[in-house]
Short mmCIF file of C-alpha atoms in Angstrom, two decimals:
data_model
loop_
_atom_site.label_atom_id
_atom_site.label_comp_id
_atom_site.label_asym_id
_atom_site.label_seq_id
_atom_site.Cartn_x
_atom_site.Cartn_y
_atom_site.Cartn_z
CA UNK A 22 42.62 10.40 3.31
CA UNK A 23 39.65 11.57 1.14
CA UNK A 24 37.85 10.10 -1.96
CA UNK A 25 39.14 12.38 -4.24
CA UNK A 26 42.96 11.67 -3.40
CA UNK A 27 42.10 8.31 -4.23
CA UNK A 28 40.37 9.27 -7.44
CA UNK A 29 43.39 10.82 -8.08
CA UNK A 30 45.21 8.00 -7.45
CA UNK A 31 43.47 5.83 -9.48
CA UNK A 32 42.92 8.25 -12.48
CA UNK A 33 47.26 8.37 -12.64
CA UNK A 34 47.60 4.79 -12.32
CA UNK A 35 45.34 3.59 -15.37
CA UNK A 36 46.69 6.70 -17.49
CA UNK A 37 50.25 6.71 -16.17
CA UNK A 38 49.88 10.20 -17.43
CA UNK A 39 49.60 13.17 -14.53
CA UNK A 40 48.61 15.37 -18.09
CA UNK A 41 45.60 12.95 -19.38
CA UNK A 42 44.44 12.06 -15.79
CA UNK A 43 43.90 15.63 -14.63
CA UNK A 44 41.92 16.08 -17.56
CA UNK A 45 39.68 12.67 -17.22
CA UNK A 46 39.01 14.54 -13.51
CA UNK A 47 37.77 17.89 -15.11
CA UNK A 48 41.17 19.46 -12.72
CA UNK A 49 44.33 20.94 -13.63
CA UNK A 50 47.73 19.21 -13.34
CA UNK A 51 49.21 20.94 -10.14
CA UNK A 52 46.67 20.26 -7.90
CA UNK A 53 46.29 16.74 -8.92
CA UNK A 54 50.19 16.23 -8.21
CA UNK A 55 49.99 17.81 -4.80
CA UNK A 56 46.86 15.39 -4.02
CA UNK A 57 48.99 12.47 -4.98
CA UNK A 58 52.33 14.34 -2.69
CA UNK A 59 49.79 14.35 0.35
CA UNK A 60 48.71 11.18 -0.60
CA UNK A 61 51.66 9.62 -0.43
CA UNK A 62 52.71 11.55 2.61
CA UNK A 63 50.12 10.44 4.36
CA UNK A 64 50.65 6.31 3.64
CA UNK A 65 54.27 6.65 4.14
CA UNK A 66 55.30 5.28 0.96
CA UNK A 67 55.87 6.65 -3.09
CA UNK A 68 53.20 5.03 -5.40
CA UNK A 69 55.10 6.38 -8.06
CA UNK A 70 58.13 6.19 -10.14
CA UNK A 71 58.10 9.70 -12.24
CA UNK A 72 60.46 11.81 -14.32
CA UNK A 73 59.73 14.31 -16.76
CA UNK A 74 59.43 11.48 -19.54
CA UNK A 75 57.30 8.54 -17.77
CA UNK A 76 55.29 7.51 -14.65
CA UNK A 77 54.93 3.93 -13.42
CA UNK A 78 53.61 2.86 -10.47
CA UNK A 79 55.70 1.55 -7.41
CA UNK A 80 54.88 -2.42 -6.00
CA UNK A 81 53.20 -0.14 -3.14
CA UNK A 82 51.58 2.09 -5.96
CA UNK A 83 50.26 -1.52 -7.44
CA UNK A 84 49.40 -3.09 -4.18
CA UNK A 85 46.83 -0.32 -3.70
CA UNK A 86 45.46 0.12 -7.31
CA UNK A 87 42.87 -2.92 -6.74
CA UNK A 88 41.61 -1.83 -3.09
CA UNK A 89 41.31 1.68 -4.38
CA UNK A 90 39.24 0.83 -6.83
CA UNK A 91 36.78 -1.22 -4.95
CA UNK A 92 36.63 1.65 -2.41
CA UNK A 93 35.77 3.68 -5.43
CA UNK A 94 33.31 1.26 -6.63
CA UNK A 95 31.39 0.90 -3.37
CA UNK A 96 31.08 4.16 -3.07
CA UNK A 97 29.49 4.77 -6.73
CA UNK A 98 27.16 1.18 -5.43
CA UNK A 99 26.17 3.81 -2.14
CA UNK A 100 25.66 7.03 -3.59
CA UNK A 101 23.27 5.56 -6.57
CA UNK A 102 21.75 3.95 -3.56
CA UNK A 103 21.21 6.63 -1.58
CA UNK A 104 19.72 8.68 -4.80
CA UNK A 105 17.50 5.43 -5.59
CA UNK A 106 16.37 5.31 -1.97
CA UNK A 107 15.37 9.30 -2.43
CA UNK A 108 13.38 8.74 -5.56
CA UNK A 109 11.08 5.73 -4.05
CA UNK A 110 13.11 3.02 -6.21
CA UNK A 111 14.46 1.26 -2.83
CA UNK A 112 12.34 0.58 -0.01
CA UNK A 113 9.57 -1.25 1.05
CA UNK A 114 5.46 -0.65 0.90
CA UNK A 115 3.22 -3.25 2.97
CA UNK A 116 -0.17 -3.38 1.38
CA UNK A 117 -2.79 -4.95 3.52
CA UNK A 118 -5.43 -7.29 0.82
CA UNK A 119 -8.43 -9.74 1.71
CA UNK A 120 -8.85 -12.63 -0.28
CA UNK A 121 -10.58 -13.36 -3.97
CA UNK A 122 -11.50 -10.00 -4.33
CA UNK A 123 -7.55 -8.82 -5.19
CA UNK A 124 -7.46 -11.92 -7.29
CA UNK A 125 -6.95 -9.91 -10.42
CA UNK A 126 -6.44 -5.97 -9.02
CA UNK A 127 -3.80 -7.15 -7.03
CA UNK A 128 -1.47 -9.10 -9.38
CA UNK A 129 -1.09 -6.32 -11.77
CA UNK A 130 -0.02 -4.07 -9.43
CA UNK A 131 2.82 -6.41 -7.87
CA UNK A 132 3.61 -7.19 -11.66
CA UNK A 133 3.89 -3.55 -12.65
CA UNK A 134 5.86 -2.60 -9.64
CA UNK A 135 8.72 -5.43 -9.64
CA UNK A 136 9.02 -4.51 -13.70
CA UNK A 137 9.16 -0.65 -13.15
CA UNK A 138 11.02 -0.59 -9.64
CA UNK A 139 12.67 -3.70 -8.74
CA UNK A 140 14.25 -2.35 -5.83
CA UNK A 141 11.34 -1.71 -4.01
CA UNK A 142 9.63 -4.85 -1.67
CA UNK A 143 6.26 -5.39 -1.62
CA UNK A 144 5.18 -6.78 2.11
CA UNK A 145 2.29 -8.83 1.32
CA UNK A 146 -0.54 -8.79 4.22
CA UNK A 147 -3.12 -11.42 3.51
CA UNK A 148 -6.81 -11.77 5.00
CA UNK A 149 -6.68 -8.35 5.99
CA UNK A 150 -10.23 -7.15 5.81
CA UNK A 151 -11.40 -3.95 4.34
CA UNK A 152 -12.26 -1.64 8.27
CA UNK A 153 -8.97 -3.75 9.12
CA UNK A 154 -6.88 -1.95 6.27
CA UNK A 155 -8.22 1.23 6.66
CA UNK A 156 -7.72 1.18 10.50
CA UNK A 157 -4.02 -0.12 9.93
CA UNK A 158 -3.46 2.44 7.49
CA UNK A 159 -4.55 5.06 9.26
CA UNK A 160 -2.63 3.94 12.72
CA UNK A 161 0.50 3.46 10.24
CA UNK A 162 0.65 -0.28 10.37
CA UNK A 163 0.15 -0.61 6.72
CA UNK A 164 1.23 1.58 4.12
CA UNK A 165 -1.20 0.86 1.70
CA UNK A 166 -4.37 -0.69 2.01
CA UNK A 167 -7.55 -2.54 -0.49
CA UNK A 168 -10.58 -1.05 1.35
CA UNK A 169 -14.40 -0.78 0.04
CA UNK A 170 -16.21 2.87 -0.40
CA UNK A 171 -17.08 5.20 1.32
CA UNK A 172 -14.07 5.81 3.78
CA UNK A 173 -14.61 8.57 6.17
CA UNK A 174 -11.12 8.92 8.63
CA UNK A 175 -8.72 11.98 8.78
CA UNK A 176 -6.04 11.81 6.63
CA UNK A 177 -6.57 9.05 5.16
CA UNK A 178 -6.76 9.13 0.91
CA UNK A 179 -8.40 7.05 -1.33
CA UNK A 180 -8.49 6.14 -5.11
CA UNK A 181 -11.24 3.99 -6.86
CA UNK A 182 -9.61 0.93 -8.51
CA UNK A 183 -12.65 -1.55 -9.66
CA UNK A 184 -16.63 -1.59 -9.22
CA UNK A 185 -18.04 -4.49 -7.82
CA UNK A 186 -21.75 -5.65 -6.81
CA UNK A 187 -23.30 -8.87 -4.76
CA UNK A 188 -23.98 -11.86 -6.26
CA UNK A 189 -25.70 -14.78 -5.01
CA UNK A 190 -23.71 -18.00 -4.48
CA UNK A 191 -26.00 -21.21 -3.94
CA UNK A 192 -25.03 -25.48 -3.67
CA UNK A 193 -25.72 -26.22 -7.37
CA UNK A 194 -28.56 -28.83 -6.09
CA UNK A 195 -30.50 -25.86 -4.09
CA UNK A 196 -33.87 -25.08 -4.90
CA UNK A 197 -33.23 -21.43 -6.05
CA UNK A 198 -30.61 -22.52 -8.58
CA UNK A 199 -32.30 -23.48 -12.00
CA UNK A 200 -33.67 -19.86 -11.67
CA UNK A 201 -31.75 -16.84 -13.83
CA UNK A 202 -31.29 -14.55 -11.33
CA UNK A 203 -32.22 -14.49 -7.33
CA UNK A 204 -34.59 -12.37 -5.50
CA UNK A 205 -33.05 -11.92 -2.20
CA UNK A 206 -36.53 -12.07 0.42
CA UNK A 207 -36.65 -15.93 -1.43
CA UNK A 208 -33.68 -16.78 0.90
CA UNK A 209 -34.87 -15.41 4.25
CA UNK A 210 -35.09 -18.66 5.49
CA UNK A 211 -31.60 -19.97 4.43
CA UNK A 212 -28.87 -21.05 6.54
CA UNK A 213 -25.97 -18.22 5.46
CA UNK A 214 -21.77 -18.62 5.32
CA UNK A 215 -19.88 -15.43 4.95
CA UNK A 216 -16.98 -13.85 6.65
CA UNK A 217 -16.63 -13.34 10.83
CA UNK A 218 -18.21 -10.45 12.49
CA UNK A 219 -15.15 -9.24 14.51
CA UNK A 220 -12.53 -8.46 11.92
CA UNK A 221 -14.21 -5.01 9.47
CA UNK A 222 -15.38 -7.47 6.61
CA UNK A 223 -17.35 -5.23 4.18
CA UNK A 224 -18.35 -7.96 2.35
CA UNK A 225 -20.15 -9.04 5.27
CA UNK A 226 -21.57 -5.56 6.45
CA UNK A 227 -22.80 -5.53 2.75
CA UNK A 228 -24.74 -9.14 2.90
CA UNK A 229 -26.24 -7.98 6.32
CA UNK A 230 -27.08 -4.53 4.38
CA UNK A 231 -28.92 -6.67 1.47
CA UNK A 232 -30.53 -8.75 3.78
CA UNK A 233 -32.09 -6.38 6.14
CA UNK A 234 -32.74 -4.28 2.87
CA UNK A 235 -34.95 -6.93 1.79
CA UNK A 236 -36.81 -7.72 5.12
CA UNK A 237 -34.67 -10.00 6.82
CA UNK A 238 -31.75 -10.67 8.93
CA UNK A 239 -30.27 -13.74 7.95
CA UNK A 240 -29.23 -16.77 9.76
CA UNK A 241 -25.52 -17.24 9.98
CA UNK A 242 -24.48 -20.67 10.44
CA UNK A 243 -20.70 -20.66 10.06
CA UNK A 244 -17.82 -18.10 9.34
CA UNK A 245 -14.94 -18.81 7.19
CA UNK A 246 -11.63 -16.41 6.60
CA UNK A 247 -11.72 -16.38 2.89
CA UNK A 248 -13.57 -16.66 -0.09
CA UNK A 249 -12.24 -19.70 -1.12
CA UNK A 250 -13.45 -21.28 2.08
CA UNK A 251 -16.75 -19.98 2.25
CA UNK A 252 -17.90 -21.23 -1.64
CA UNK A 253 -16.63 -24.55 -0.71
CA UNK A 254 -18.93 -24.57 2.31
CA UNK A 255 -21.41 -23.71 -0.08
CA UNK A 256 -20.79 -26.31 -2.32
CA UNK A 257 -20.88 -28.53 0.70
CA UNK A 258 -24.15 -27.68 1.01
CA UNK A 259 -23.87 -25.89 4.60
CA UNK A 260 -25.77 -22.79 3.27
CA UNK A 261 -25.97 -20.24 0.79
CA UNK A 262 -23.98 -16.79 0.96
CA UNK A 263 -23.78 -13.32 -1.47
CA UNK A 264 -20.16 -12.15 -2.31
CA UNK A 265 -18.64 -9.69 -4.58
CA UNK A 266 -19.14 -10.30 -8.52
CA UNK A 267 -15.09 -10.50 -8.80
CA UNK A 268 -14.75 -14.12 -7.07
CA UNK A 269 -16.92 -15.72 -9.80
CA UNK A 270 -12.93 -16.78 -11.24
CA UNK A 271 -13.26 -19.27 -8.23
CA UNK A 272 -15.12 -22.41 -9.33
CA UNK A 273 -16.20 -25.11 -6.39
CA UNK A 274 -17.66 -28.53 -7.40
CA UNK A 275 -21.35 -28.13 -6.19
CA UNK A 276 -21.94 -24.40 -6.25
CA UNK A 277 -23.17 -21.89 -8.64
CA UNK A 278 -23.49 -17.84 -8.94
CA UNK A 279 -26.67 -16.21 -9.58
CA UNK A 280 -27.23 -12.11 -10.15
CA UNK A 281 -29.35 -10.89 -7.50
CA UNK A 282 -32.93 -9.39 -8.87
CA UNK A 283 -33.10 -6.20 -8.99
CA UNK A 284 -30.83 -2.93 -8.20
CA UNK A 285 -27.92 -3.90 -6.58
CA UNK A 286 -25.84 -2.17 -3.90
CA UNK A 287 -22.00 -0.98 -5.55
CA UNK A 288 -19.09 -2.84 -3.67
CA UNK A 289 -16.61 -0.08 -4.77
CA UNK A 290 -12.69 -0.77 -4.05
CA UNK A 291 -9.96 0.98 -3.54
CA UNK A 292 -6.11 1.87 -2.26
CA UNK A 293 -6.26 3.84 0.87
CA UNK A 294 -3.18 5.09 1.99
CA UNK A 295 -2.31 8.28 4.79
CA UNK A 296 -1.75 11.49 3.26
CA UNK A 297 1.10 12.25 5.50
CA UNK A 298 3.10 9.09 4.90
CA UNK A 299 6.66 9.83 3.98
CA UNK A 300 7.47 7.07 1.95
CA UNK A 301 8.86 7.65 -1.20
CA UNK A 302 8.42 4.20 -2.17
CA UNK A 303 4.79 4.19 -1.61
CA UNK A 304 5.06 7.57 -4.10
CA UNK A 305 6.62 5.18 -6.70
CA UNK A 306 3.71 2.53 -6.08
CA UNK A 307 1.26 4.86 -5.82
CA UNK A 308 2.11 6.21 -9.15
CA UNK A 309 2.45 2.72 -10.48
CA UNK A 310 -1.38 1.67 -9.71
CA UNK A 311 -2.31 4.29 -11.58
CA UNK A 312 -0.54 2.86 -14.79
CA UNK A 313 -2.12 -1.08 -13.91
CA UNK A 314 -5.30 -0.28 -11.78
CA UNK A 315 -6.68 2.59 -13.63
CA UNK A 316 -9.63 4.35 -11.85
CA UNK A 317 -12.40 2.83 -14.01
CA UNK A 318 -14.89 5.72 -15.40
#
C-alpha cells in the first residue's frame, strides 16, 4: 500500500466523484481508478459502490475513511516536521551563561527566540564561567556560549553583544564609600570577595588584572559562585570586590557601587559558538541575537 493510493482513496470518498477527485489530485481519471482497483485488491474488499451515475462508499469503504485520514494527517504533522527540523525551527541549542552579567543580554534573546521559533529548546547552563564556555564550546559541550574578549581558539567564532567595565562594590559603611569614584591602590589593603580561581572566571582574571595594574595583588578572603552571592558578602561587610558595570540592577542592603578613577579596562561580551557546528537551530538563534543583542557600535 502507498500514500498516494490512500490519497486516492480519500480524495473519492469526500467527493464521491472519481471526475472531481482526480482533479483535486492534479491526475487524470484512469489512473486514479486503477489506484483505487489495486487498492482494493490489495485489502481484499470493494470500498466502493459505483455505476456510471453515482459512487458511494461500502461499510468497508467507511470503516477506513477515518484511519486513512489520520494516516494522511500524520504524515502532513512529519513531513512539515522534517522541513521545520531542516530550517533550524525544531531542535535544541544549549547556551552556557554566568550569572548577573546575562541579567538583561540574556532574556532578550530567550524572549526573541521562543516568539520567532517556538519549536526550538533553549538548554539553559547556569554558572558557567566565561574560559568554561569557551572551552565547552569549543570541545562541543555547549552550543553556544557568553564569553568575555579577546578569544583566541581554532574554530571557534565570536560576536560582540554588550561593553562592560569594573566597578567598585564596597559595604555602604566602608571608609571609601562617601567618595564619588574609587582609586583602586586606596584598597590594597582590603580584604577582597570575587569568584573561585579554578573555574575560567574573567571577571576574576580582570579584578586580579586591575589590581596588579595598580600595584597590588589583593587579598582574597572568600569565593562565592555568583554575583548575587558575592555583593551580599559585601554588604555583610566581609570585604570589598570590583565586578562588571551590568550587575549594578542587583541592589544588597549594606553595599554600594562606585566608578573606579581613572581609565578603565573594557569587559567586552560575547556569543562564541564553533564554526563547524551543524546545527541548524543554532543558525536560527544565531540569526535571532542579532535581531535582540545587536553588536553595539
Amino acid at each position: 500500500m502507498e500514500f498516494r493510493h490512500l490519497a486516492g482513496f480519500v480524495a473519492v470518498a469526500e467527493e464521491l466523484h472519481f471526475g472531481r477527485a482526480a482533479a483535486r489530485l492534479h491526475i487524470a481519471q484512469p489512473p486514479l481508478s486503477q489506484q483505487i482497483r489495486q487498492l482494493e485488491h490489495e485489502l481484499g474488499v470493494q470500498l466502493f459502490e459505483r455505476n456510471t451515475r453515482s459512487v458511494r462508499l461500502t461499510s468497508a469503504g467507511q470503516a477506513m475513511l477515518d484511519p486513512a485520514r489520520q494516516v494522511l494527517a500524520d504524515l502532513d504533522v512529519a513531513t512539515r516536521a522534517a522541513q521545520a527540523g531542516g530550517r533550524g525551527e525544531i531542535g535544541r541549542v544549549s547556551i552556557g551563561f554566568a550569572g548577573a552579567s546575562s541579567h538583561e543580554t540574556l532574556p532578550r534573546l530567550t524572549r526573541a527566540v521562543r516568539a520567532r521559533h517556538p519549536g526550538i529548546e533553549l538548554v539553559l547552563r547556569g554558572q558557567t564561567y566565561s574560559g568554561e564556555a569557551l572551552n565547552k564550546v569549543a570541545e562541543g559541550e555547549l552550543d553556544l556560549g557568553f564569553v568575555r574578549l579577546p578569544v583566541r581558539r581554532d574554530g571557534v567564532a565570536v560576536r560582540l553583544v554588550e561593553h562592560e567595565h569594573l566597578v567598585a562594590a564596597l559595604p555602604a559603611e566602608h571608609r571609601l564609600a562617601g567618595r564619588s569614584e574609587i582609586d583602586l591602590p586606596d584598597l590594597a589593603d582590603e580584604p577582597f570577595v570575587t569568584f573561585p580561581g579554578t573555574r575560567g572566571s574573567a571577571v576574576r582574571d580582570a579584578l586580579v588584572h586591575a589590581c596588579v595594574t595598580a600595584g597590588f595583588h589583593p587579598r582574597i578572603v572568600q569565593e562565592a559562585p555568583d554575583s548575587y552571592t558575592i555583593l551580599a558578602l559585601v554588604g555583610a561587610g566581609v570585604g570589598v570586590t570590583l565586578t562588571v558595570s551590568s550587575v549594578q540592577h542587583i541592589r544588597t542592603e549594606g553595599m554600594v557601587y562606585r566608578p573606579l578613577a581613572g581609565p578603565s579596562r573594557p569587559m567586552s561580551l560575547a556569543l562564541a559558538w564553533r564554526r563547524d557546528n551543524p546545527s541548524a537551530a543554532l543558525r536560527c538563534v544565531l540569526a535571532v541575537s542579532e535581531e535582540a543583542m545587536p553588536t553595539p557600535e
